mmCIF file of C-alpha atoms in Angstrom:
data_model
loop_
_atom_site.group_PDB
_atom_site.id
_atom_site.type_symbol
_atom_site.label_atom_id
_atom_site.label_comp_id
_atom_site.label_asym_id
_atom_site.label_seq_id
_atom_site.Cartn_x
_atom_site.Cartn_y
_atom_site.Cartn_z
ATOM 1 C CA MET Q 15 -32.802 38.323 -4.132
ATOM 2 C CA LEU Q 16 -30.426 35.574 -5.404
ATOM 3 C CA GLU Q 17 -30.897 32.027 -4.413
ATOM 4 C CA LEU Q 18 -28.455 29.102 -4.408
ATOM 5 C CA GLN Q 19 -28.091 27.014 -7.529
ATOM 6 C CA ASN Q 20 -26.057 23.818 -7.264
ATOM 7 C CA LYS Q 21 -26.487 21.288 -10.030
ATOM 8 C CA ARG Q 22 -23.300 19.403 -9.514
ATOM 9 C CA GLU Q 23 -23.742 15.708 -10.155
ATOM 10 C CA VAL Q 24 -23.613 13.406 -7.173
ATOM 11 C CA LEU Q 25 -22.819 9.893 -8.167
ATOM 12 C CA ALA Q 26 -24.432 6.884 -6.534
ATOM 13 C CA TRP Q 27 -22.187 4.568 -4.623
ATOM 14 C CA PRO Q 28 -22.195 1.738 -7.178
ATOM 15 C CA ASN Q 29 -21.189 4.118 -9.893
ATOM 16 C CA LEU Q 30 -18.543 5.789 -7.693
ATOM 17 C CA ILE Q 31 -17.126 2.414 -6.738
ATOM 18 C CA GLY Q 32 -17.218 1.305 -10.433
ATOM 19 C CA ARG Q 33 -15.279 4.294 -11.591
ATOM 20 C CA SER Q 34 -12.746 3.953 -8.857
ATOM 21 C CA LEU Q 35 -12.020 0.409 -9.768
ATOM 22 C CA VAL Q 36 -11.563 1.453 -13.395
ATOM 23 C CA SER Q 37 -9.128 4.156 -12.234
ATOM 24 C CA LEU Q 38 -7.294 1.705 -10.000
ATOM 25 C CA ASN Q 39 -6.724 -0.543 -13.000
ATOM 26 C CA MET Q 40 -5.531 2.307 -15.141
ATOM 27 C CA VAL Q 41 -3.003 3.260 -12.408
ATOM 28 C CA LEU Q 42 -1.646 -0.227 -12.201
ATOM 29 C CA ILE Q 43 -1.399 -0.590 -16.031
ATOM 30 C CA THR Q 44 0.333 2.774 -16.329
ATOM 31 C CA GLN Q 45 2.824 2.309 -13.517
ATOM 32 C CA PHE Q 46 3.814 -1.227 -14.674
ATOM 33 C CA ALA Q 47 3.965 -0.164 -18.313
ATOM 34 C CA LEU Q 48 6.335 2.600 -17.328
ATOM 35 C CA SER Q 49 8.588 0.059 -15.664
ATOM 36 C CA PHE Q 50 9.323 -1.336 -19.113
ATOM 37 C CA VAL Q 51 11.171 1.836 -20.170
ATOM 38 C CA PRO Q 52 14.206 1.309 -17.753
ATOM 39 C CA ARG Q 53 14.128 -2.359 -18.355
ATOM 40 C CA PHE Q 54 14.581 -2.195 -22.165
ATOM 41 C CA PHE Q 55 16.236 1.182 -22.399
ATOM 42 C CA SER Q 56 18.570 1.201 -19.531
ATOM 43 C CA ASN Q 57 21.535 2.296 -21.622
ATOM 44 C CA SER Q 58 19.637 5.403 -22.816
ATOM 45 C CA SER Q 59 20.058 8.819 -21.322
ATOM 46 C CA LEU Q 60 17.593 10.252 -18.768
ATOM 47 C CA LEU Q 61 16.063 12.640 -21.361
ATOM 48 C CA THR Q 62 15.416 9.710 -23.681
ATOM 49 C CA GLN Q 63 13.830 7.606 -20.964
ATOM 50 C CA LEU Q 64 11.689 10.543 -19.797
ATOM 51 C CA SER Q 65 10.487 11.099 -23.368
ATOM 52 C CA LEU Q 66 9.743 7.448 -23.773
ATOM 53 C CA SER Q 67 7.835 7.443 -20.506
ATOM 54 C CA VAL Q 68 5.664 10.362 -21.832
ATOM 55 C CA LEU Q 69 4.967 8.421 -24.894
ATOM 56 C CA VAL Q 70 4.035 5.262 -22.837
ATOM 57 C CA MET Q 71 1.620 7.329 -20.770
ATOM 58 C CA LEU Q 72 0.030 8.939 -23.827
ATOM 59 C CA VAL Q 73 -0.508 5.466 -25.294
ATOM 60 C CA VAL Q 74 -1.826 3.843 -22.171
ATOM 61 C CA VAL Q 75 -4.208 6.896 -21.517
ATOM 62 C CA GLY Q 76 -5.330 6.977 -25.135
ATOM 63 C CA PHE Q 77 -5.877 3.270 -25.498
ATOM 64 C CA GLY Q 78 -7.584 3.162 -22.026
ATOM 65 C CA GLY Q 79 -9.959 6.030 -23.098
ATOM 66 C CA TRP Q 80 -10.797 4.235 -26.367
ATOM 67 C CA PHE Q 81 -11.345 0.909 -24.455
ATOM 68 C CA ARG Q 82 -13.647 2.552 -21.880
ATOM 69 C CA ARG Q 83 -15.717 4.220 -24.566
ATOM 70 C CA LEU Q 84 -15.956 0.892 -26.369
ATOM 71 C CA LEU Q 85 -17.283 -0.823 -23.216
ATOM 72 C CA GLY Q 86 -19.338 2.214 -22.112
ATOM 73 C CA ILE Q 87 -17.600 2.572 -18.753
ATOM 74 C CA HIS Q 88 -16.163 5.627 -17.000
ATOM 75 C CA ALA Q 89 -13.193 6.341 -14.773
ATOM 76 C CA SER Q 90 -12.690 8.952 -12.145
ATOM 77 C CA ALA Q 91 -9.812 11.536 -12.417
ATOM 78 C CA PRO Q 92 -9.704 12.267 -8.643
ATOM 79 C CA ALA Q 93 -9.587 8.454 -8.028
ATOM 80 C CA PHE Q 94 -6.788 8.224 -10.642
ATOM 81 C CA VAL Q 95 -4.759 10.814 -8.681
ATOM 82 C CA PHE Q 96 -5.513 9.135 -5.370
ATOM 83 C CA PHE Q 97 -4.454 5.673 -6.527
ATOM 84 C CA ASN Q 98 -1.318 7.034 -8.015
ATOM 85 C CA ILE Q 99 -0.424 8.560 -4.652
ATOM 86 C CA LEU Q 100 -1.305 5.268 -2.934
ATOM 87 C CA PHE Q 101 0.827 3.282 -5.326
ATOM 88 C CA ILE Q 102 3.861 5.492 -4.782
ATOM 89 C CA TRP Q 103 3.349 5.379 -1.070
ATOM 90 C CA CYS Q 104 2.991 1.601 -0.996
ATOM 91 C CA PHE Q 105 6.162 1.191 -3.062
ATOM 92 C CA TYR Q 106 8.002 3.486 -0.741
ATOM 93 C CA VAL Q 107 6.837 1.637 2.376
ATOM 94 C CA PHE Q 108 7.600 -1.867 1.052
ATOM 95 C CA ILE Q 109 10.761 -1.209 -1.041
ATOM 96 C CA ILE Q 110 12.384 2.214 -0.681
ATOM 97 C CA ARG Q 111 11.899 2.735 3.017
ATOM 98 C CA GLN Q 112 14.659 0.251 4.004
ATOM 99 C CA ALA Q 113 17.275 2.622 2.686
ATOM 100 C CA ILE Q 114 15.893 5.789 4.253
ATOM 101 C CA SER Q 115 16.729 7.427 7.617
ATOM 102 C CA LEU Q 116 14.191 7.539 10.410
ATOM 103 C CA VAL Q 117 13.783 11.351 10.174
ATOM 104 C CA MET Q 118 13.257 11.366 6.393
ATOM 105 C CA ASP Q 119 10.868 8.435 6.690
ATOM 106 C CA ILE Q 120 8.746 10.318 9.189
ATOM 107 C CA VAL Q 121 8.780 13.483 7.058
ATOM 108 C CA PHE Q 122 7.781 11.690 3.848
ATOM 109 C CA ASN Q 123 5.031 9.718 5.492
ATOM 110 C CA GLY Q 124 3.643 12.893 7.154
ATOM 111 C CA GLU Q 125 3.735 14.675 3.778
ATOM 112 C CA VAL Q 126 1.689 11.803 2.110
ATOM 113 C CA VAL Q 127 -0.892 11.811 4.862
ATOM 114 C CA LEU Q 128 -1.317 15.577 4.569
ATOM 115 C CA LEU Q 129 -1.527 15.355 0.815
ATOM 116 C CA ILE Q 130 -4.310 12.691 1.033
ATOM 117 C CA PHE Q 131 -6.118 14.842 3.608
ATOM 118 C CA GLY Q 132 -5.959 17.914 1.394
ATOM 119 C CA LEU Q 133 -7.172 15.974 -1.692
ATOM 120 C CA CYS Q 134 -10.179 14.838 0.319
ATOM 121 C CA ARG Q 135 -10.798 18.416 1.556
ATOM 122 C CA ILE Q 136 -10.665 20.016 -1.940
ATOM 123 C CA LEU Q 137 -13.075 17.344 -3.352
ATOM 124 C CA LYS Q 138 -15.771 18.418 -0.926
ATOM 125 C CA SER Q 139 -14.832 22.215 -0.756
ATOM 126 C CA ASP Q 140 -17.164 24.913 -1.800
ATOM 127 C CA PRO Q 141 -15.433 26.852 -4.614
ATOM 128 C CA GLY Q 142 -17.840 29.776 -4.187
ATOM 129 C CA LEU Q 143 -21.231 28.716 -5.389
ATOM 130 C CA VAL Q 144 -23.212 31.781 -6.426
ATOM 131 C CA MET Q 145 -26.711 32.439 -5.410
ATOM 132 C CA TYR Q 146 -28.312 32.635 -8.855
ATOM 133 C CA ALA Q 147 -31.723 31.685 -10.047
ATOM 134 C CA PRO Q 148 -31.814 31.248 -13.823
ATOM 135 C CA SER Q 149 -34.931 31.854 -15.870
ATOM 136 C CA PRO Q 150 -36.648 28.878 -17.658
ATOM 137 C CA SER Q 151 -35.009 30.010 -20.937
ATOM 138 C CA ASP Q 152 -31.478 30.313 -19.492
ATOM 139 C CA LYS Q 153 -29.460 27.639 -21.211
ATOM 140 C CA PRO Q 154 -25.747 28.423 -20.430
ATOM 141 C CA ILE Q 155 -24.349 25.198 -21.973
ATOM 142 C CA GLU Q 156 -25.764 26.095 -25.395
ATOM 143 C CA SER Q 157 -25.196 29.787 -25.206
ATOM 144 C CA SER Q 158 -22.970 31.607 -27.692
ATOM 145 C CA VAL Q 159 -19.747 33.348 -26.641
ATOM 146 C CA ALA Q 160 -21.384 36.765 -26.701
ATOM 147 C CA GLU Q 161 -24.293 35.500 -24.559
ATOM 148 C CA LEU Q 162 -21.873 34.025 -22.159
ATOM 149 C CA ASN Q 163 -19.871 37.199 -21.954
ATOM 150 C CA ALA Q 164 -23.053 39.258 -21.373
ATOM 151 C CA ARG Q 165 -24.195 36.888 -18.658
ATOM 152 C CA ASP Q 166 -20.749 37.138 -16.978
ATOM 153 C CA GLU Q 167 -20.860 40.991 -17.181
ATOM 154 C CA GLU Q 168 -24.360 40.964 -15.736
ATOM 155 C CA LEU Q 169 -23.362 38.684 -12.893
ATOM 156 C CA GLU Q 170 -20.205 40.712 -12.079
ATOM 157 C CA LEU Q 171 -22.402 43.783 -11.831
ATOM 158 C CA SER Q 172 -24.919 42.050 -9.673
ATOM 159 C CA THR Q 173 -22.325 41.011 -7.162
ATOM 160 C CA SER Q 174 -20.232 44.252 -7.220
ATOM 161 C CA GLY Q 175 -22.323 45.645 -4.372
ATOM 162 C CA LEU Q 176 -21.426 42.797 -2.008
ATOM 163 C CA GLY Q 177 -18.254 44.574 -0.730
ATOM 164 C CA HIS Q 178 -14.888 45.851 -1.881
ATOM 165 C CA GLU Q 179 -13.338 42.860 -3.458
ATOM 166 C CA SER Q 180 -10.847 42.305 -6.310
ATOM 167 C CA ASN Q 181 -11.920 41.754 -9.938
ATOM 168 C CA GLN Q 182 -11.296 37.994 -9.488
ATOM 169 C CA GLY Q 183 -13.482 37.948 -6.441
ATOM 170 C CA ARG Q 184 -16.405 39.606 -8.291
ATOM 171 C CA ARG Q 185 -16.105 37.527 -11.423
ATOM 172 C CA VAL Q 186 -18.844 34.937 -11.636
ATOM 173 C CA ARG Q 187 -18.596 32.226 -14.405
ATOM 174 C CA TYR Q 188 -20.588 29.170 -15.278
ATOM 175 C CA CYS Q 189 -18.860 25.806 -15.094
ATOM 176 C CA LYS Q 190 -20.306 23.400 -17.669
ATOM 177 C CA THR Q 191 -18.885 20.428 -15.759
ATOM 178 C CA CYS Q 192 -20.343 21.316 -12.362
ATOM 179 C CA LYS Q 193 -23.417 22.929 -13.912
ATOM 180 C CA ALA Q 194 -23.140 25.811 -11.445
ATOM 181 C CA TYR Q 195 -22.211 29.460 -11.161
ATOM 182 C CA ILE Q 196 -18.859 30.038 -9.344
ATOM 183 C CA LYS Q 197 -17.731 33.296 -7.792
ATOM 184 C CA GLY Q 198 -14.057 34.099 -8.470
ATOM 185 C CA PHE Q 199 -14.023 31.243 -10.935
ATOM 186 C CA ASP Q 200 -10.412 30.366 -11.910
ATOM 187 C CA HIS Q 201 -10.799 26.991 -13.626
ATOM 188 C CA HIS Q 202 -12.389 23.549 -13.279
ATOM 189 C CA CYS Q 203 -9.801 21.105 -12.194
ATOM 190 C CA PRO Q 204 -10.594 17.550 -13.312
ATOM 191 C CA ALA Q 205 -7.780 16.042 -11.242
ATOM 192 C CA PHE Q 206 -9.479 17.353 -8.060
ATOM 193 C CA GLY Q 207 -13.019 16.908 -9.356
ATOM 194 C CA ASN Q 208 -14.035 20.472 -8.396
ATOM 195 C CA CYS Q 209 -14.073 23.973 -9.545
ATOM 196 C CA ILE Q 210 -11.373 26.327 -8.212
ATOM 197 C CA GLY Q 211 -12.882 29.593 -7.205
ATOM 198 C CA GLN Q 212 -12.823 32.298 -4.545
ATOM 199 C CA LYS Q 213 -13.482 30.145 -1.565
ATOM 200 C CA ASN Q 214 -11.038 27.237 -2.234
ATOM 201 C CA TYR Q 215 -8.302 28.843 -4.401
ATOM 202 C CA LEU Q 216 -5.896 29.148 -1.361
ATOM 203 C CA LEU Q 217 -6.504 25.429 -0.572
ATOM 204 C CA PHE Q 218 -5.732 24.621 -4.232
ATOM 205 C CA MET Q 219 -2.411 26.469 -4.121
ATOM 206 C CA VAL Q 220 -1.446 24.865 -0.831
ATOM 207 C CA LEU Q 221 -2.199 21.422 -2.229
ATOM 208 C CA LEU Q 222 -0.260 22.174 -5.410
ATOM 209 C CA VAL Q 223 2.748 23.121 -3.240
ATOM 210 C CA GLY Q 224 2.211 19.966 -1.211
ATOM 211 C CA PHE Q 225 2.430 17.787 -4.343
ATOM 212 C CA LEU Q 226 5.692 19.555 -5.394
ATOM 213 C CA VAL Q 227 7.162 18.998 -1.868
ATOM 214 C CA THR Q 228 6.084 15.407 -1.645
ATOM 215 C CA GLU Q 229 7.308 14.558 -5.150
ATOM 216 C CA THR Q 230 10.695 16.181 -4.351
ATOM 217 C CA SER Q 231 10.941 14.171 -1.166
ATOM 218 C CA PHE Q 232 10.145 11.031 -3.032
ATOM 219 C CA LEU Q 233 12.789 11.780 -5.571
ATOM 220 C CA ALA Q 234 15.344 12.213 -2.795
ATOM 221 C CA CYS Q 235 14.313 8.985 -1.132
ATOM 222 C CA SER Q 236 14.347 7.135 -4.421
ATOM 223 C CA SER Q 237 17.772 8.422 -5.245
ATOM 224 C CA ASP Q 238 19.040 7.325 -1.764
ATOM 225 C CA TYR Q 239 17.664 3.869 -2.383
ATOM 226 C CA SER Q 240 19.281 3.658 -5.856
ATOM 227 C CA ALA Q 241 22.644 4.915 -4.575
ATOM 228 C CA LYS Q 242 22.641 2.521 -1.564
ATOM 229 C CA TYR Q 243 21.873 -0.527 -3.744
ATOM 230 C CA GLY Q 244 23.912 0.663 -6.789
ATOM 231 C CA ILE Q 245 20.782 0.537 -9.048
ATOM 232 C CA SER Q 246 21.528 3.852 -10.804
ATOM 233 C CA ARG Q 247 25.063 2.570 -11.715
ATOM 234 C CA ARG Q 248 23.992 -0.823 -13.023
ATOM 235 C CA LEU Q 249 22.964 -0.596 -16.582
ATOM 236 C CA SER Q 250 21.269 -3.945 -17.117
ATOM 237 C CA SER Q 251 18.033 -5.265 -18.456
ATOM 238 C CA GLU Q 252 18.125 -8.082 -15.889
ATOM 239 C CA ASP Q 253 17.054 -5.843 -12.950
ATOM 240 C CA SER Q 254 14.274 -7.049 -10.864
ATOM 241 C CA LEU Q 255 10.769 -5.558 -11.039
ATOM 242 C CA SER Q 256 11.321 -3.580 -7.867
ATOM 243 C CA GLU Q 257 14.535 -2.138 -9.270
ATOM 244 C CA ASN Q 258 12.802 -1.149 -12.506
ATOM 245 C CA LEU Q 259 9.821 0.354 -10.647
ATOM 246 C CA ALA Q 260 12.439 2.373 -8.432
ATOM 247 C CA LYS Q 261 13.667 3.929 -11.729
ATOM 248 C CA SER Q 262 10.169 4.335 -13.395
ATOM 249 C CA THR Q 263 8.523 5.867 -10.308
ATOM 250 C CA ARG Q 264 11.396 8.337 -10.029
ATOM 251 C CA MET Q 265 10.833 9.348 -13.730
ATOM 252 C CA PHE Q 266 7.077 9.575 -13.055
ATOM 253 C CA ALA Q 267 7.757 11.926 -10.168
ATOM 254 C CA ILE Q 268 10.026 14.066 -12.389
ATOM 255 C CA LEU Q 269 7.346 14.377 -14.994
ATOM 256 C CA GLN Q 270 4.710 15.296 -12.474
ATOM 257 C CA LEU Q 271 7.042 18.014 -11.153
ATOM 258 C CA VAL Q 272 7.664 19.377 -14.701
ATOM 259 C CA TRP Q 273 3.875 19.352 -15.241
ATOM 260 C CA GLN Q 274 3.004 20.985 -11.955
ATOM 261 C CA VAL Q 275 5.686 23.697 -12.083
ATOM 262 C CA ASN Q 276 4.282 24.650 -15.425
ATOM 263 C CA TRP Q 277 0.744 24.455 -14.274
ATOM 264 C CA HIS Q 278 -0.308 27.836 -15.599
ATOM 265 C CA LYS Q 279 0.385 26.651 -19.221
ATOM 266 C CA TYR Q 280 -2.131 23.892 -19.118
ATOM 267 C CA PRO Q 281 -5.757 23.660 -20.058
ATOM 268 C CA GLU Q 282 -7.614 23.949 -16.835
ATOM 269 C CA PHE Q 283 -5.686 27.208 -16.171
ATOM 270 C CA GLN Q 284 -5.777 28.690 -19.688
ATOM 271 C CA LEU Q 285 -8.770 29.856 -21.604
ATOM 272 C CA ILE Q 286 -7.891 30.712 -25.183
ATOM 273 C CA VAL Q 287 -10.193 33.211 -26.971
ATOM 274 C CA GLN Q 288 -9.662 33.787 -30.644
ATOM 275 C CA TYR Q 289 -10.644 37.022 -32.333
ATOM 276 C CA GLN Q 290 -11.197 38.091 -35.884
ATOM 277 C CA PRO Q 291 -10.383 41.706 -36.845
ATOM 278 C CA GLY Q 292 -13.434 43.921 -36.366
ATOM 279 C CA GLN Q 293 -15.391 40.990 -34.794
ATOM 280 C CA GLY Q 294 -16.001 39.621 -31.427
ATOM 281 C CA PRO Q 295 -14.527 36.232 -30.144
ATOM 282 C CA THR Q 296 -14.999 33.426 -32.712
ATOM 283 C CA GLU Q 297 -13.611 30.537 -30.778
ATOM 284 C CA VAL Q 298 -13.143 29.508 -27.222
ATOM 285 C CA ARG Q 299 -10.980 26.581 -26.498
ATOM 286 C CA PHE Q 300 -8.680 25.088 -23.789
ATOM 287 C CA THR Q 301 -5.160 24.109 -24.417
ATOM 288 C CA ASN Q 302 -4.304 20.355 -24.406
ATOM 289 C CA PRO Q 303 -2.551 19.384 -21.168
ATOM 290 C CA TYR Q 304 -1.303 15.998 -22.773
ATOM 291 C CA ASP Q 305 0.176 17.576 -25.909
ATOM 292 C CA LYS Q 306 3.327 15.498 -26.230
ATOM 293 C CA GLY Q 307 5.328 18.426 -27.816
ATOM 294 C CA ASP Q 308 4.599 20.794 -24.862
ATOM 295 C CA ILE Q 309 5.505 17.990 -22.286
ATOM 296 C CA LEU Q 310 8.744 17.020 -24.041
ATOM 297 C CA GLN Q 311 9.685 20.655 -24.337
ATOM 298 C CA ASN Q 312 9.102 21.140 -20.599
ATOM 299 C CA VAL Q 313 11.181 18.172 -19.747
ATOM 300 C CA LYS Q 314 14.092 19.498 -21.853
ATOM 301 C CA GLU Q 315 13.827 22.910 -20.225
ATOM 302 C CA PHE Q 316 13.723 21.188 -16.711
ATOM 303 C CA LEU Q 317 16.734 19.066 -17.414
ATOM 304 C CA SER Q 318 18.620 22.045 -18.956
ATOM 305 C CA SER Q 319 17.993 24.189 -15.903
ATOM 306 C CA GLU Q 320 19.157 21.372 -13.655
ATOM 307 C CA GLY Q 321 22.332 20.964 -15.571
#
């Protein structure tokens, strides 16, 4: 008989609050740093400003990571996502909302509320924790690729008698981050702080669509605001902070759309296994989601398709 194994780390409240505050500071620094792009490069093309925004985000994230390691403090990826949503929502309510119709205002606020609700749900959702009791010598984190493959095969066979399910439903994989075996394991999503498996895959896809819809709505609202007040036509470095933020948050939403539309190309969704002729797998690695070349290429493809 198999028994439940769940070793996912549960942070104490002081640690959770501390990581959330660090993430909040990172969000504020990132968003206000992005506002310098339209301020100092207002005469540049949209593609150039988007590319510079990517560069700014990479610098802020990289420097922030180095600074956190130097001080020995940690951030929270789900909190970073939540505070970005909250920042965009607050900016909408206090600045952009004045130029938006009542119907669109109700729609957008409803989308944000549902998005936050879905984010909270997936944080606590069960991805499909498997009933598995490891032996004392079972050390999945230090196992070789061959051993992990053998363990996966063994677990797939052990769960194959639970019913007629798809291959994904029978696949059981070990997540090093959660320190748990997950049935139907797809990937570990740092942004949502949870594994994505058989039981919460549908919720994950619904939430992904929710992000796309909400970001598209924000783009529409931000564009209406800019059109009403002539911000998009005014090429000046003397714009106010709110006007620069209106431009930078719009570019931030575009970058998020580009990233999420191409979600299958990024690390948490793509496991790369390299083989040598006549040998088994020699290297297992994840692709880098923040590779500047990939992001810039996706931005160019996005703008080309829009044109």
